[in-house]
Coordinates of C-alpha atoms (C1' of nucleotides) in Angstrom, one line a residue:
Chain A
X14 CA 5.0 8.4 -9.6
X15 CA 8.2 7.3 -7.7
X16 CA 8.9 3.8 -6.4
X17 CA 8.5 2.8 -2.8
X18 CA 12.2 2.6 -2.5
X19 CA 12.8 6.0 -3.9
X20 CA 10.2 7.4 -1.5
X21 CA 11.9 5.8 1.4
X22 CA 15.2 7.4 0.5
X23 CA 13.5 10.8 0.2
X24 CA 11.9 10.4 3.6
X25 CA 15.2 9.2 5.2
X26 CA 17.1 12.1 3.7
X27 CA 14.5 14.6 5.0
X28 CA 14.7 13.2 8.5
X29 CA 18.5 13.2 8.6
X30 CA 18.6 16.8 7.3
X31 CA 16.3 17.8 10.1
X32 CA 18.1 16.0 12.9
X33 CA 21.7 16.6 12.2
X34 CA 23.6 19.8 11.7
X35 CA 26.1 18.5 9.2
X36 CA 25.0 17.2 5.7
X37 CA 23.6 13.8 5.0
X38 CA 26.3 11.2 4.1
X39 CA 26.1 7.9 2.3
X40 CA 26.9 6.0 5.5
X41 CA 24.3 7.8 7.6
X42 CA 21.7 6.9 4.9
X43 CA 22.9 3.3 4.7
X44 CA 22.5 3.0 8.4
X45 CA 19.1 4.6 8.5
X46 CA 17.8 2.4 5.7
X47 CA 19.5 -0.8 6.7
X48 CA 21.3 -1.2 3.4
X49 CA 24.8 -1.2 2.1
X50 CA 26.6 2.0 1.2
X51 CA 27.1 0.8 -2.4
X52 CA 23.3 0.6 -2.8
X53 CA 22.9 4.1 -1.4
X54 CA 25.4 5.6 -3.9
X55 CA 23.5 4.0 -6.7
X56 CA 20.1 5.3 -5.7
X57 CA 21.5 8.8 -5.0
X58 CA 22.6 8.9 -8.6
X59 CA 19.2 7.9 -9.8
X60 CA 17.5 10.5 -7.5
X61 CA 19.9 13.2 -8.7
X62 CA 19.0 12.4 -12.3
X63 CA 15.3 12.9 -11.4
X64 CA 16.2 16.2 -9.8
X65 CA 15.0 15.1 -6.4
X66 CA 18.3 15.6 -4.7
X67 CA 21.5 17.5 -5.1
X68 CA 24.3 15.0 -5.1
X69 CA 28.1 15.6 -5.3
X70 CA 30.3 12.5 -5.2
X71 CA 32.0 12.0 -1.8
X72 CA 30.3 15.1 -0.4
X73 CA 26.8 13.9 0.6
X74 CA 23.3 14.8 -0.5
X75 CA 20.5 17.3 0.1
X76 CA 16.9 17.5 -1.1
X77 CA 15.9 19.8 -3.9
X78 CA 12.6 21.8 -3.4
X79 CA 10.9 19.1 -5.5
X80 CA 12.4 16.3 -3.4
X81 CA 11.5 18.0 -0.1
X82 CA 7.9 18.6 -1.1
X83 CA 7.6 14.9 -2.1
X84 CA 9.2 13.9 1.3
X85 CA 6.7 16.1 3.1
X86 CA 3.8 14.5 1.2
X87 CA 4.9 11.0 2.3
X88 CA 5.4 12.2 5.9
X89 CA 1.9 13.7 5.8
X90 CA 0.4 10.4 4.7
X91 CA 2.4 8.5 7.2
X92 CA 1.2 10.6 10.1
X93 CA -2.4 10.8 9.0
X94 CA -2.6 7.0 8.7
X95 CA -1.0 6.7 12.2
X96 CA -3.7 9.0 13.5
X97 CA -6.4 7.0 11.8
X98 CA -5.0 3.7 13.2
X99 CA -5.0 4.9 16.7
X100 CA -8.2 7.0 16.6
X101 CA -10.4 4.6 14.6
X102 CA -8.9 1.2 14.7
X103 CA -7.8 0.7 18.3
X104 CA -4.1 0.5 17.5
X105 CA -1.6 1.3 20.3
X106 CA 1.0 4.0 19.6
X107 CA 3.7 1.4 19.4
X108 CA 1.9 -0.7 16.9
X109 CA 1.2 1.9 14.2
X110 CA 4.6 2.5 12.7
X111 CA 5.0 -0.7 10.7
X112 CA 1.6 -0.4 9.1
X113 CA 1.9 3.3 8.4
X114 CA 5.2 2.6 6.7
X115 CA 3.2 0.6 4.1
X116 CA 0.1 2.9 3.9
X117 CA 2.2 6.0 3.2
X118 CA 3.0 4.7 -0.3
X119 CA -0.6 4.5 -1.5
X120 CA -1.0 6.9 -4.4
X121 CA -4.3 8.9 -4.4
X122 CA -4.7 12.6 -3.9
X123 CA -8.3 12.2 -3.1
X124 CA -7.6 9.5 -0.5
X125 CA -5.3 11.7 1.5
X126 CA -7.5 14.7 1.3
X127 CA -10.6 12.8 2.3
X128 CA -8.8 11.0 5.1
X129 CA -7.5 14.3 6.4
X130 CA -11.0 15.7 6.4
X131 CA -12.5 12.5 7.9
X132 CA -10.1 12.8 10.8
X133 CA -10.8 16.4 11.4
X134 CA -7.6 17.8 10.0
X135 CA -5.4 16.9 12.9
X136 CA -2.1 18.9 13.4
X137 CA -0.2 16.3 15.2
X138 CA 0.0 12.5 15.0
X139 CA -0.3 10.2 18.1
X140 CA 3.4 10.5 18.8
X141 CA 3.2 14.3 18.9
X142 CA 4.8 14.8 15.5
X143 CA 3.5 17.6 13.3
X144 CA 1.4 16.7 10.3
X145 CA 2.2 18.9 7.2
X146 CA -0.9 20.2 5.4
X147 CA -1.7 19.5 1.7
X148 CA 0.7 22.3 0.6
X149 CA 3.6 20.7 2.7
X150 CA 3.5 23.3 5.4
X151 CA 4.0 22.2 9.0
X152 CA 1.7 23.6 11.7
X153 CA 3.2 26.9 12.9
X154 CA 2.6 26.3 16.6
X155 CA 5.0 23.9 18.3
X156 CA 4.1 20.8 20.1
X157 CA 3.9 21.7 23.8
X158 CA 4.3 19.4 26.7
X159 CA 1.8 19.2 29.6
X160 CA 4.7 20.1 31.9
X161 CA 4.9 23.6 30.4
X162 CA 1.5 24.7 31.7
X163 CA 0.2 26.0 35.0
X164 CA -2.6 25.6 37.4
X165 CA -6.0 26.4 36.0
X166 CA -5.1 25.6 32.4
X167 CA -7.4 23.2 30.5
X168 CA -5.8 21.2 27.8
X169 CA -6.5 18.6 25.1
X170 CA -4.1 15.7 24.7
X171 CA -2.7 15.6 21.2
X172 CA 0.1 13.1 21.5
X173 CA 2.4 11.0 23.6
X174 CA 6.1 10.6 23.1
X175 CA 8.0 7.4 22.9
X176 CA 5.4 5.4 24.8
X177 CA 6.8 2.5 26.6
X178 CA 4.2 -0.2 27.1
X179 CA 4.0 0.5 30.8
X180 CA 3.4 4.3 30.2
X181 CA 0.8 3.3 27.7
X182 CA -1.0 1.0 30.1
X183 CA -0.9 3.8 32.7
X184 CA -2.6 6.2 30.3
X185 CA -5.1 3.6 29.3
X186 CA -5.9 2.8 32.9
X187 CA -6.7 6.5 33.6
X188 CA -8.6 7.0 30.4
X189 CA -6.1 9.4 28.9
X190 CA -6.1 9.2 25.1
X191 CA -6.0 11.4 22.1
X192 CA -8.3 14.4 22.5
X193 CA -8.9 13.7 26.2
X194 CA -9.6 16.9 28.2
X195 CA -7.2 17.5 31.1
X196 CA -7.3 20.4 33.6
X197 CA -4.5 21.2 36.0
X198 CA -5.6 21.4 39.6
X199 CA -2.3 21.8 41.4
X200 CA 1.4 21.4 41.0
X201 CA 3.8 20.2 43.7
X202 CA 6.8 22.5 43.7
X203 CA 9.4 20.0 45.0
X204 CA 9.0 17.4 42.2
X205 CA 6.9 19.2 39.7
X206 CA 4.2 16.5 39.8
X207 CA 0.7 17.6 38.8
X208 CA -2.7 16.8 40.1
X209 CA -5.0 16.8 37.1
X210 CA -8.7 16.3 36.5
X211 CA -9.7 13.8 33.7
X212 CA -13.4 13.3 33.4
X213 CA -14.6 13.0 37.0
X214 CA -11.4 11.7 38.4
X215 CA -8.3 13.4 39.8
X216 CA -5.0 11.8 38.9
X217 CA -1.4 12.4 40.0
X218 CA 1.1 12.7 37.2
X219 CA 4.9 12.7 37.7
X220 CA 7.1 15.2 35.9
X221 CA 8.3 12.4 33.6
X222 CA 4.7 11.7 32.7
X223 CA 3.8 15.4 32.1
X224 CA 6.8 15.7 29.8
X225 CA 5.7 12.9 27.6
X226 CA 2.1 14.2 27.1
X227 CA 1.7 16.7 24.2
X228 CA -1.2 19.0 24.6
X229 CA -3.0 21.9 23.0
X230 CA -4.9 24.7 24.7
X231 CA -8.6 24.1 24.8
X232 CA -10.0 27.2 23.0
X233 CA -13.6 26.8 24.3
X234 CA -12.5 26.7 27.9
X235 CA -10.3 29.8 27.4
X236 CA -13.5 31.7 26.6
X237 CA -15.1 30.3 29.7
X238 CA -12.1 31.4 31.7
X239 CA -12.6 35.0 30.6
X240 CA -16.3 34.9 31.4
Chain B
X201 CA 4.6 -12.8 2.5
X202 CA 4.0 -12.8 -1.3
X203 CA 4.8 -10.0 -3.7
X204 CA 2.1 -7.7 -5.1
X205 CA 2.6 -9.3 -8.4
X206 CA 2.1 -12.8 -7.1
X207 CA -1.0 -11.6 -5.2
X208 CA -2.4 -10.1 -8.4
X209 CA -2.0 -13.4 -10.2
X210 CA -3.7 -15.3 -7.4
X211 CA -6.6 -12.9 -7.5
X212 CA -6.9 -13.0 -11.3
X213 CA -6.9 -16.8 -11.3
X214 CA -9.6 -16.9 -8.7
X215 CA -11.8 -14.6 -10.6
X216 CA -11.3 -16.5 -13.9
X217 CA -12.0 -19.8 -12.1
X218 CA -15.3 -18.3 -10.8
X219 CA -16.5 -16.8 -14.0
X220 CA -15.7 -19.4 -16.7
X221 CA -16.6 -23.0 -16.9
X222 CA -13.4 -24.2 -18.5
X223 CA -10.0 -24.0 -16.9
X224 CA -7.8 -21.0 -16.7
X225 CA -5.4 -20.6 -19.6
X226 CA -2.2 -18.6 -20.0
X227 CA -3.8 -16.4 -22.6
X228 CA -6.9 -15.6 -20.5
X229 CA -4.6 -14.6 -17.6
X230 CA -2.4 -12.5 -19.8
X231 CA -5.5 -10.6 -21.0
X232 CA -6.8 -10.2 -17.5
X233 CA -3.5 -8.9 -16.2
X234 CA -2.5 -6.9 -19.3
X235 CA 0.8 -8.7 -19.7
X236 CA 2.3 -11.0 -22.3
X237 CA 1.8 -14.7 -22.3
X238 CA 5.5 -15.3 -21.7
X239 CA 5.4 -13.4 -18.5
X240 CA 2.4 -15.4 -17.3
X241 CA 4.2 -18.8 -18.0
X242 CA 7.1 -17.6 -16.0
X243 CA 5.0 -16.6 -13.0
X244 CA 2.9 -19.7 -13.0
X245 CA 6.1 -21.8 -12.7
X246 CA 7.1 -19.7 -9.7
X247 CA 3.6 -20.0 -8.1
X248 CA 3.6 -23.7 -8.7
X249 CA 6.9 -24.1 -6.9
X250 CA 5.4 -22.2 -3.9
X251 CA 2.4 -24.7 -4.0
X252 CA -0.1 -21.9 -4.6
X253 CA -1.3 -23.3 -7.9
X254 CA -1.5 -26.6 -9.8
X255 CA 0.2 -26.0 -13.2
X256 CA 0.6 -28.4 -16.0
X257 CA 2.5 -27.1 -19.1
X258 CA 0.1 -26.3 -21.9
X259 CA -3.0 -27.3 -19.9
X260 CA -3.7 -24.3 -17.8
X261 CA -3.7 -23.6 -14.1
X262 CA -5.9 -23.9 -10.9
X263 CA -5.6 -22.7 -7.4
X264 CA -4.5 -25.1 -4.6
X265 CA -6.4 -24.7 -1.3
X266 CA -3.5 -22.6 0.0
X267 CA -3.7 -20.4 -3.1
X268 CA -7.4 -20.0 -2.9
X269 CA -7.4 -19.0 0.7
X270 CA -4.8 -16.2 -0.1
X271 CA -6.9 -15.1 -3.0
X272 CA -9.9 -14.8 -0.8
X273 CA -7.9 -12.9 1.8
X274 CA -6.9 -10.3 -0.8
X275 CA -10.5 -10.1 -2.1
X276 CA -11.6 -9.6 1.4
X277 CA -9.2 -6.7 1.9
X278 CA -10.1 -5.2 -1.5
X279 CA -13.8 -5.1 -0.7
X280 CA -13.5 -3.9 2.8
X281 CA -11.4 -1.0 1.6
X282 CA -13.9 -0.2 -1.1
X283 CA -16.6 -0.1 1.5
X284 CA -14.5 2.2 3.7
X285 CA -13.8 4.6 0.8
X286 CA -17.4 4.9 -0.1
X287 CA -18.8 4.9 3.4
X288 CA -16.3 7.1 5.2
X289 CA -14.3 9.0 2.6
X290 CA -17.0 10.2 0.1
X291 CA -15.7 8.2 -2.8
X292 CA -18.1 7.3 -5.6
X293 CA -18.5 3.7 -6.6
X294 CA -16.7 4.2 -9.8
X295 CA -13.6 5.8 -8.1
X296 CA -12.8 3.1 -5.6
X297 CA -11.3 0.3 -7.6
X298 CA -8.0 1.9 -8.4
X299 CA -7.2 2.8 -4.8
X300 CA -8.5 -0.5 -3.4
X301 CA -6.2 -2.2 -5.8
X302 CA -3.3 -0.7 -3.9
X303 CA -4.7 -1.0 -0.4
X304 CA -5.5 -4.7 -0.8
X305 CA -1.8 -5.5 -0.6
X306 CA -1.1 -3.9 2.8
X307 CA 0.0 -6.6 5.2
X308 CA -1.4 -6.5 8.7
X309 CA -3.8 -9.0 10.2
X310 CA -4.8 -6.5 12.9
X311 CA -5.5 -3.8 10.3
X312 CA -8.0 -5.9 8.4
X313 CA -9.8 -7.2 11.5
X314 CA -10.1 -3.8 13.0
X315 CA -11.2 -2.2 9.8
X316 CA -13.9 -4.9 9.4
X317 CA -15.0 -4.2 12.9
X318 CA -15.0 -0.5 12.4
X319 CA -17.2 -0.8 9.4
X320 CA -19.7 -3.0 11.2
X321 CA -18.7 -6.2 9.5
X322 CA -20.4 -5.6 6.2
X323 CA -21.3 -8.6 4.0
X324 CA -21.3 -6.9 0.6
X325 CA -19.2 -4.2 -0.9
X326 CA -20.6 -1.1 -2.6
X327 CA -20.8 -2.9 -5.9
X328 CA -22.9 -5.7 -4.3
X329 CA -20.1 -8.2 -4.3
X330 CA -19.8 -10.5 -1.2
X331 CA -17.0 -9.9 1.3
X332 CA -15.4 -13.1 2.6
X333 CA -15.0 -13.3 6.4
X334 CA -11.7 -13.7 8.2
X335 CA -11.8 -17.5 7.6
X336 CA -12.3 -16.9 3.8
X337 CA -16.0 -17.9 3.9
X338 CA -18.4 -16.0 1.6
X339 CA -21.7 -14.9 3.1
X340 CA -24.2 -17.7 2.6
X341 CA -27.1 -15.5 1.5
X342 CA -27.0 -14.2 -2.0
X343 CA -27.1 -10.6 -3.1
X344 CA -30.7 -9.8 -4.1
X345 CA -31.9 -7.0 -6.3
X346 CA -34.6 -4.6 -5.3
X347 CA -36.6 -5.9 -8.3
X348 CA -37.1 -9.2 -6.6
X349 CA -39.2 -7.9 -3.7
X350 CA -42.9 -7.0 -3.4
X351 CA -45.2 -4.3 -2.1
X352 CA -44.8 -3.7 1.7
X353 CA -41.2 -4.9 1.9
X354 CA -38.8 -2.6 3.6
X355 CA -35.2 -3.0 2.5
X356 CA -31.7 -1.6 3.1
X357 CA -29.5 -0.7 0.2
X358 CA -26.3 -2.7 0.2
X359 CA -24.9 -2.1 -3.2
X360 CA -25.3 -0.8 -6.7
X361 CA -24.1 -2.6 -9.8
X362 CA -22.1 -1.1 -12.6
X363 CA -23.0 2.4 -11.8
X364 CA -22.9 4.7 -14.9
X365 CA -22.3 8.2 -13.8
X366 CA -25.9 9.2 -14.7
X367 CA -27.4 6.4 -12.6
X368 CA -25.1 7.5 -9.8
X369 CA -26.2 11.1 -10.1
X370 CA -29.8 9.9 -10.0
X371 CA -29.3 8.0 -6.8
X372 CA -27.4 10.9 -5.2
X373 CA -30.2 13.3 -6.2
X374 CA -32.8 11.1 -4.4
X375 CA -30.6 10.5 -1.4
X376 CA -30.2 6.8 -2.0
X377 CA -26.9 5.5 -0.8
X378 CA -25.3 2.6 1.1
X379 CA -27.6 1.6 4.0
X380 CA -30.5 3.8 2.9
X381 CA -33.9 2.4 4.0
X382 CA -36.3 1.9 1.1
X383 CA -39.9 0.6 1.4
X384 CA -42.0 -0.5 -1.6
X385 CA -45.3 1.3 -1.8
X386 CA -46.6 0.0 -5.1
X387 CA -45.5 -1.8 -8.3
X388 CA -46.8 -1.1 -11.8
X389 CA -47.6 -4.3 -13.5
X390 CA -47.1 -3.2 -17.1
X391 CA -43.5 -2.0 -16.8
X392 CA -42.5 -3.3 -13.3
X393 CA -41.6 0.1 -12.1
X394 CA -41.8 0.7 -8.4
X395 CA -43.0 3.5 -6.2
X396 CA -40.7 3.5 -3.2
X397 CA -40.5 5.6 -0.1
X398 CA -37.0 7.0 0.9
X399 CA -37.0 9.2 3.9
X400 CA -40.1 11.3 3.6
X401 CA -40.2 11.3 -0.2
X402 CA -41.8 8.9 -2.7
X403 CA -39.7 8.1 -5.8
X404 CA -40.5 6.3 -9.0
X405 CA -37.9 3.7 -10.0
X406 CA -37.8 2.0 -13.4
X407 CA -37.2 -1.7 -13.7
X408 CA -33.7 -1.1 -14.9
X409 CA -33.1 0.9 -11.7
X410 CA -34.5 -1.7 -9.3
X411 CA -32.4 -4.4 -11.0
X412 CA -29.3 -2.4 -10.3
X413 CA -29.9 -1.8 -6.6
X414 CA -28.8 -4.6 -4.2
X415 CA -30.7 -4.8 -1.0
X416 CA -31.1 -6.8 2.2
X417 CA -34.2 -7.3 4.3
X418 CA -34.5 -4.9 7.2
X419 CA -34.7 -7.2 10.2
X420 CA -36.1 -4.5 12.5
X421 CA -39.0 -3.6 10.3
X422 CA -39.8 -7.3 9.9
X423 CA -40.5 -7.4 13.6
X424 CA -42.7 -4.4 13.3
X425 CA -44.6 -6.0 10.4
X426 CA -45.6 -8.8 12.7
X427 CA -46.7 -6.6 15.6
Chain C
dT206 C1' 52.7 16.2 5.2
dA207 C1' 52.9 11.5 4.3
dA208 C1' 51.0 7.2 6.0
dA209 C1' 47.1 4.9 7.9
dA210 C1' 42.4 4.5 8.5
dT211 C1' 37.9 5.4 7.0
dT212 C1' 34.4 6.4 3.7
dT213 C1' 32.6 6.3 -0.8
dT214 C1' 32.4 4.8 -5.3
dT215 C1' 33.0 1.4 -9.1
dA216 C1' 32.6 -3.0 -11.1
dG217 C1' 30.4 -7.2 -11.5
dG218 C1' 26.5 -10.3 -9.8
dC219 C1' 21.8 -11.7 -8.6
dA220 C1' 16.6 -12.1 -8.3
dA221 C1' 12.0 -10.4 -9.6
dA222 C1' 9.1 -9.3 -13.1
dA223 C1' 8.5 -7.5 -17.1
dC224 C1' 9.6 -7.7 -22.4
dT225 C1' 10.6 -9.6 -27.7
dA226 C1' 11.6 -13.1 -30.8
dA227 C1' 12.0 -17.8 -31.8
dA228 C1' 10.7 -22.6 -31.1
dT229 C1' 7.5 -26.0 -29.9
dA230 C1' 3.1 -28.1 -28.7
dA231 C1' -1.9 -28.3 -29.3
dT232 C1' -5.9 -27.6 -31.9
dT233 C1' -8.4 -26.7 -36.2
dT234 C1' -9.1 -27.0 -40.8
dT235 C1' -9.1 -29.1 -45.1
Chain D
dA240 C1' -4.0 -37.4 -41.2
dA241 C1' -1.2 -33.8 -42.8
dA242 C1' -1.1 -28.8 -43.0
dA243 C1' -2.2 -24.5 -41.1
dT244 C1' -3.3 -21.9 -37.3
dT245 C1' -3.2 -20.7 -32.6
dA246 C1' -1.5 -21.1 -28.0
dT247 C1' 2.3 -21.8 -25.0
dT248 C1' 6.9 -22.1 -23.7
dT249 C1' 11.9 -21.2 -24.0
dA250 C1' 15.8 -18.2 -24.6
dG251 C1' 17.8 -14.0 -24.2
dT252 C1' 17.2 -8.8 -22.6
dT253 C1' 15.9 -5.0 -19.6
dT254 C1' 15.1 -2.4 -15.2
dT255 C1' 15.0 -1.9 -10.3
dG256 C1' 17.2 -2.5 -6.2
dC257 C1' 19.9 -5.0 -3.7
dC258 C1' 24.6 -7.5 -2.8
dT259 C1' 30.2 -8.3 -2.3
dA260 C1' 34.8 -7.2 -3.4
dA261 C1' 38.0 -4.1 -5.1
dA262 C1' 39.5 0.5 -6.2
dA263 C1' 39.6 5.4 -5.3
dA264 C1' 38.9 9.5 -2.6
dT265 C1' 38.8 11.8 1.7
dT266 C1' 39.9 12.3 6.5
dT267 C1' 42.7 11.4 10.4
dT268 C1' 46.8 10.7 12.7
dA269 C1' 51.5 10.5 13.8

DNA sequence: TAAAATTTTTAGGCAAAACTAAATAATTTT
DNA sequence: AAAATTATTTAGTTTTGCCTAAAAATTTTA
């Protein structure tokens, strides 16, 4: 429908709209996309003609509803593929981006829906970023960090932020991955480090670590807690 | 490394070299790729410069070893993705081609190798076509049709040729799919139809049907036969 | 608020990959 | 073997998406 380049612009505009208060300028886009400002101007005119963006010369750009929904569709694909690569194909979190960047442009409604289904309709990708559903709606609950919970909570790991390779190795070593069950045994007050149970082992996690692990409540164990 | 368009030319040349005795001409290529002859000439010059093909004006084209190995790499990716779509994502055999056509151009060594591994290193795609290995070598054993076997043989379905949608429905109905176990109970001499066992049911297959089902011997059951 | 600095746009090019129309080479026919 | 037909190549355009350099608009600063 749209070219890869056009899709990359839409995605970049979406991300810049999210992350910055002020509007999206030509220069911000050119930096994000590693191209020259002149190329950006040209593309913005083309996208405006296609009604994907609102563009006023010299005053920046914003997505139309049409453009936003297309951007969300690409982000959905990107994050589902990232999930697939980590979950099924043994990719590390720091290896997925480049490949997902290519896979996100594959055009096939059926492919995306079946992949989503195959993966169990995940709500967050391996970096902890939310995955929009088929209608372009983001999951309503926010990503929460392990550090926000308290003793007794049992949680499922749903993502890990900005994994440095040493953090990654650490998690690997202790068998902490996507969908791993973690329960909080105790918390040290003075440094907020946590003693958690993973499988049959107890592991000590620093505050830094618990802030970089995204989790979801384990619904099953909640029922058990009440019983 | 090479553009999608260049890759499509390499693949087309490979297929035409395989299927026809005589060399590959500009017009054959233009028909295969649905483009004009003039465009083909232009591209052949470019591919020749890159040492991917041997091209002599007015006398057609052939792949260099370098070109052939790229072509096989693309075919490998195409067929692995087809297998994935059918096996994991509930695609029918007649729906996979278009999507695999896109997926085959994704560049990532790791992706291909991990996908191959994830799928259990299949030798044939859902259409019964052989999948080259990472070194570009095709499986040495040929695809065999169910019709070539005899009473008592137990076989695993590995592909289905040119599935018309009614043939497809028929197979679906009788729970015959990729990797389904089929054993031959009896063969009618006069029309070569077969009575086969699939799961707990016995099914009658016409000669036409058995000729369109590709199978492999089931190694496990061979051992049992000896015991 | 006018000058200076910065940002953005315009103008003019380039490469890839397609196209049409015209020219040329190869093959077939007579 | 020359003429006719067919296949292939060349030449000249188009579109997409990038580039540089120059011009114009906006913003900052003095």
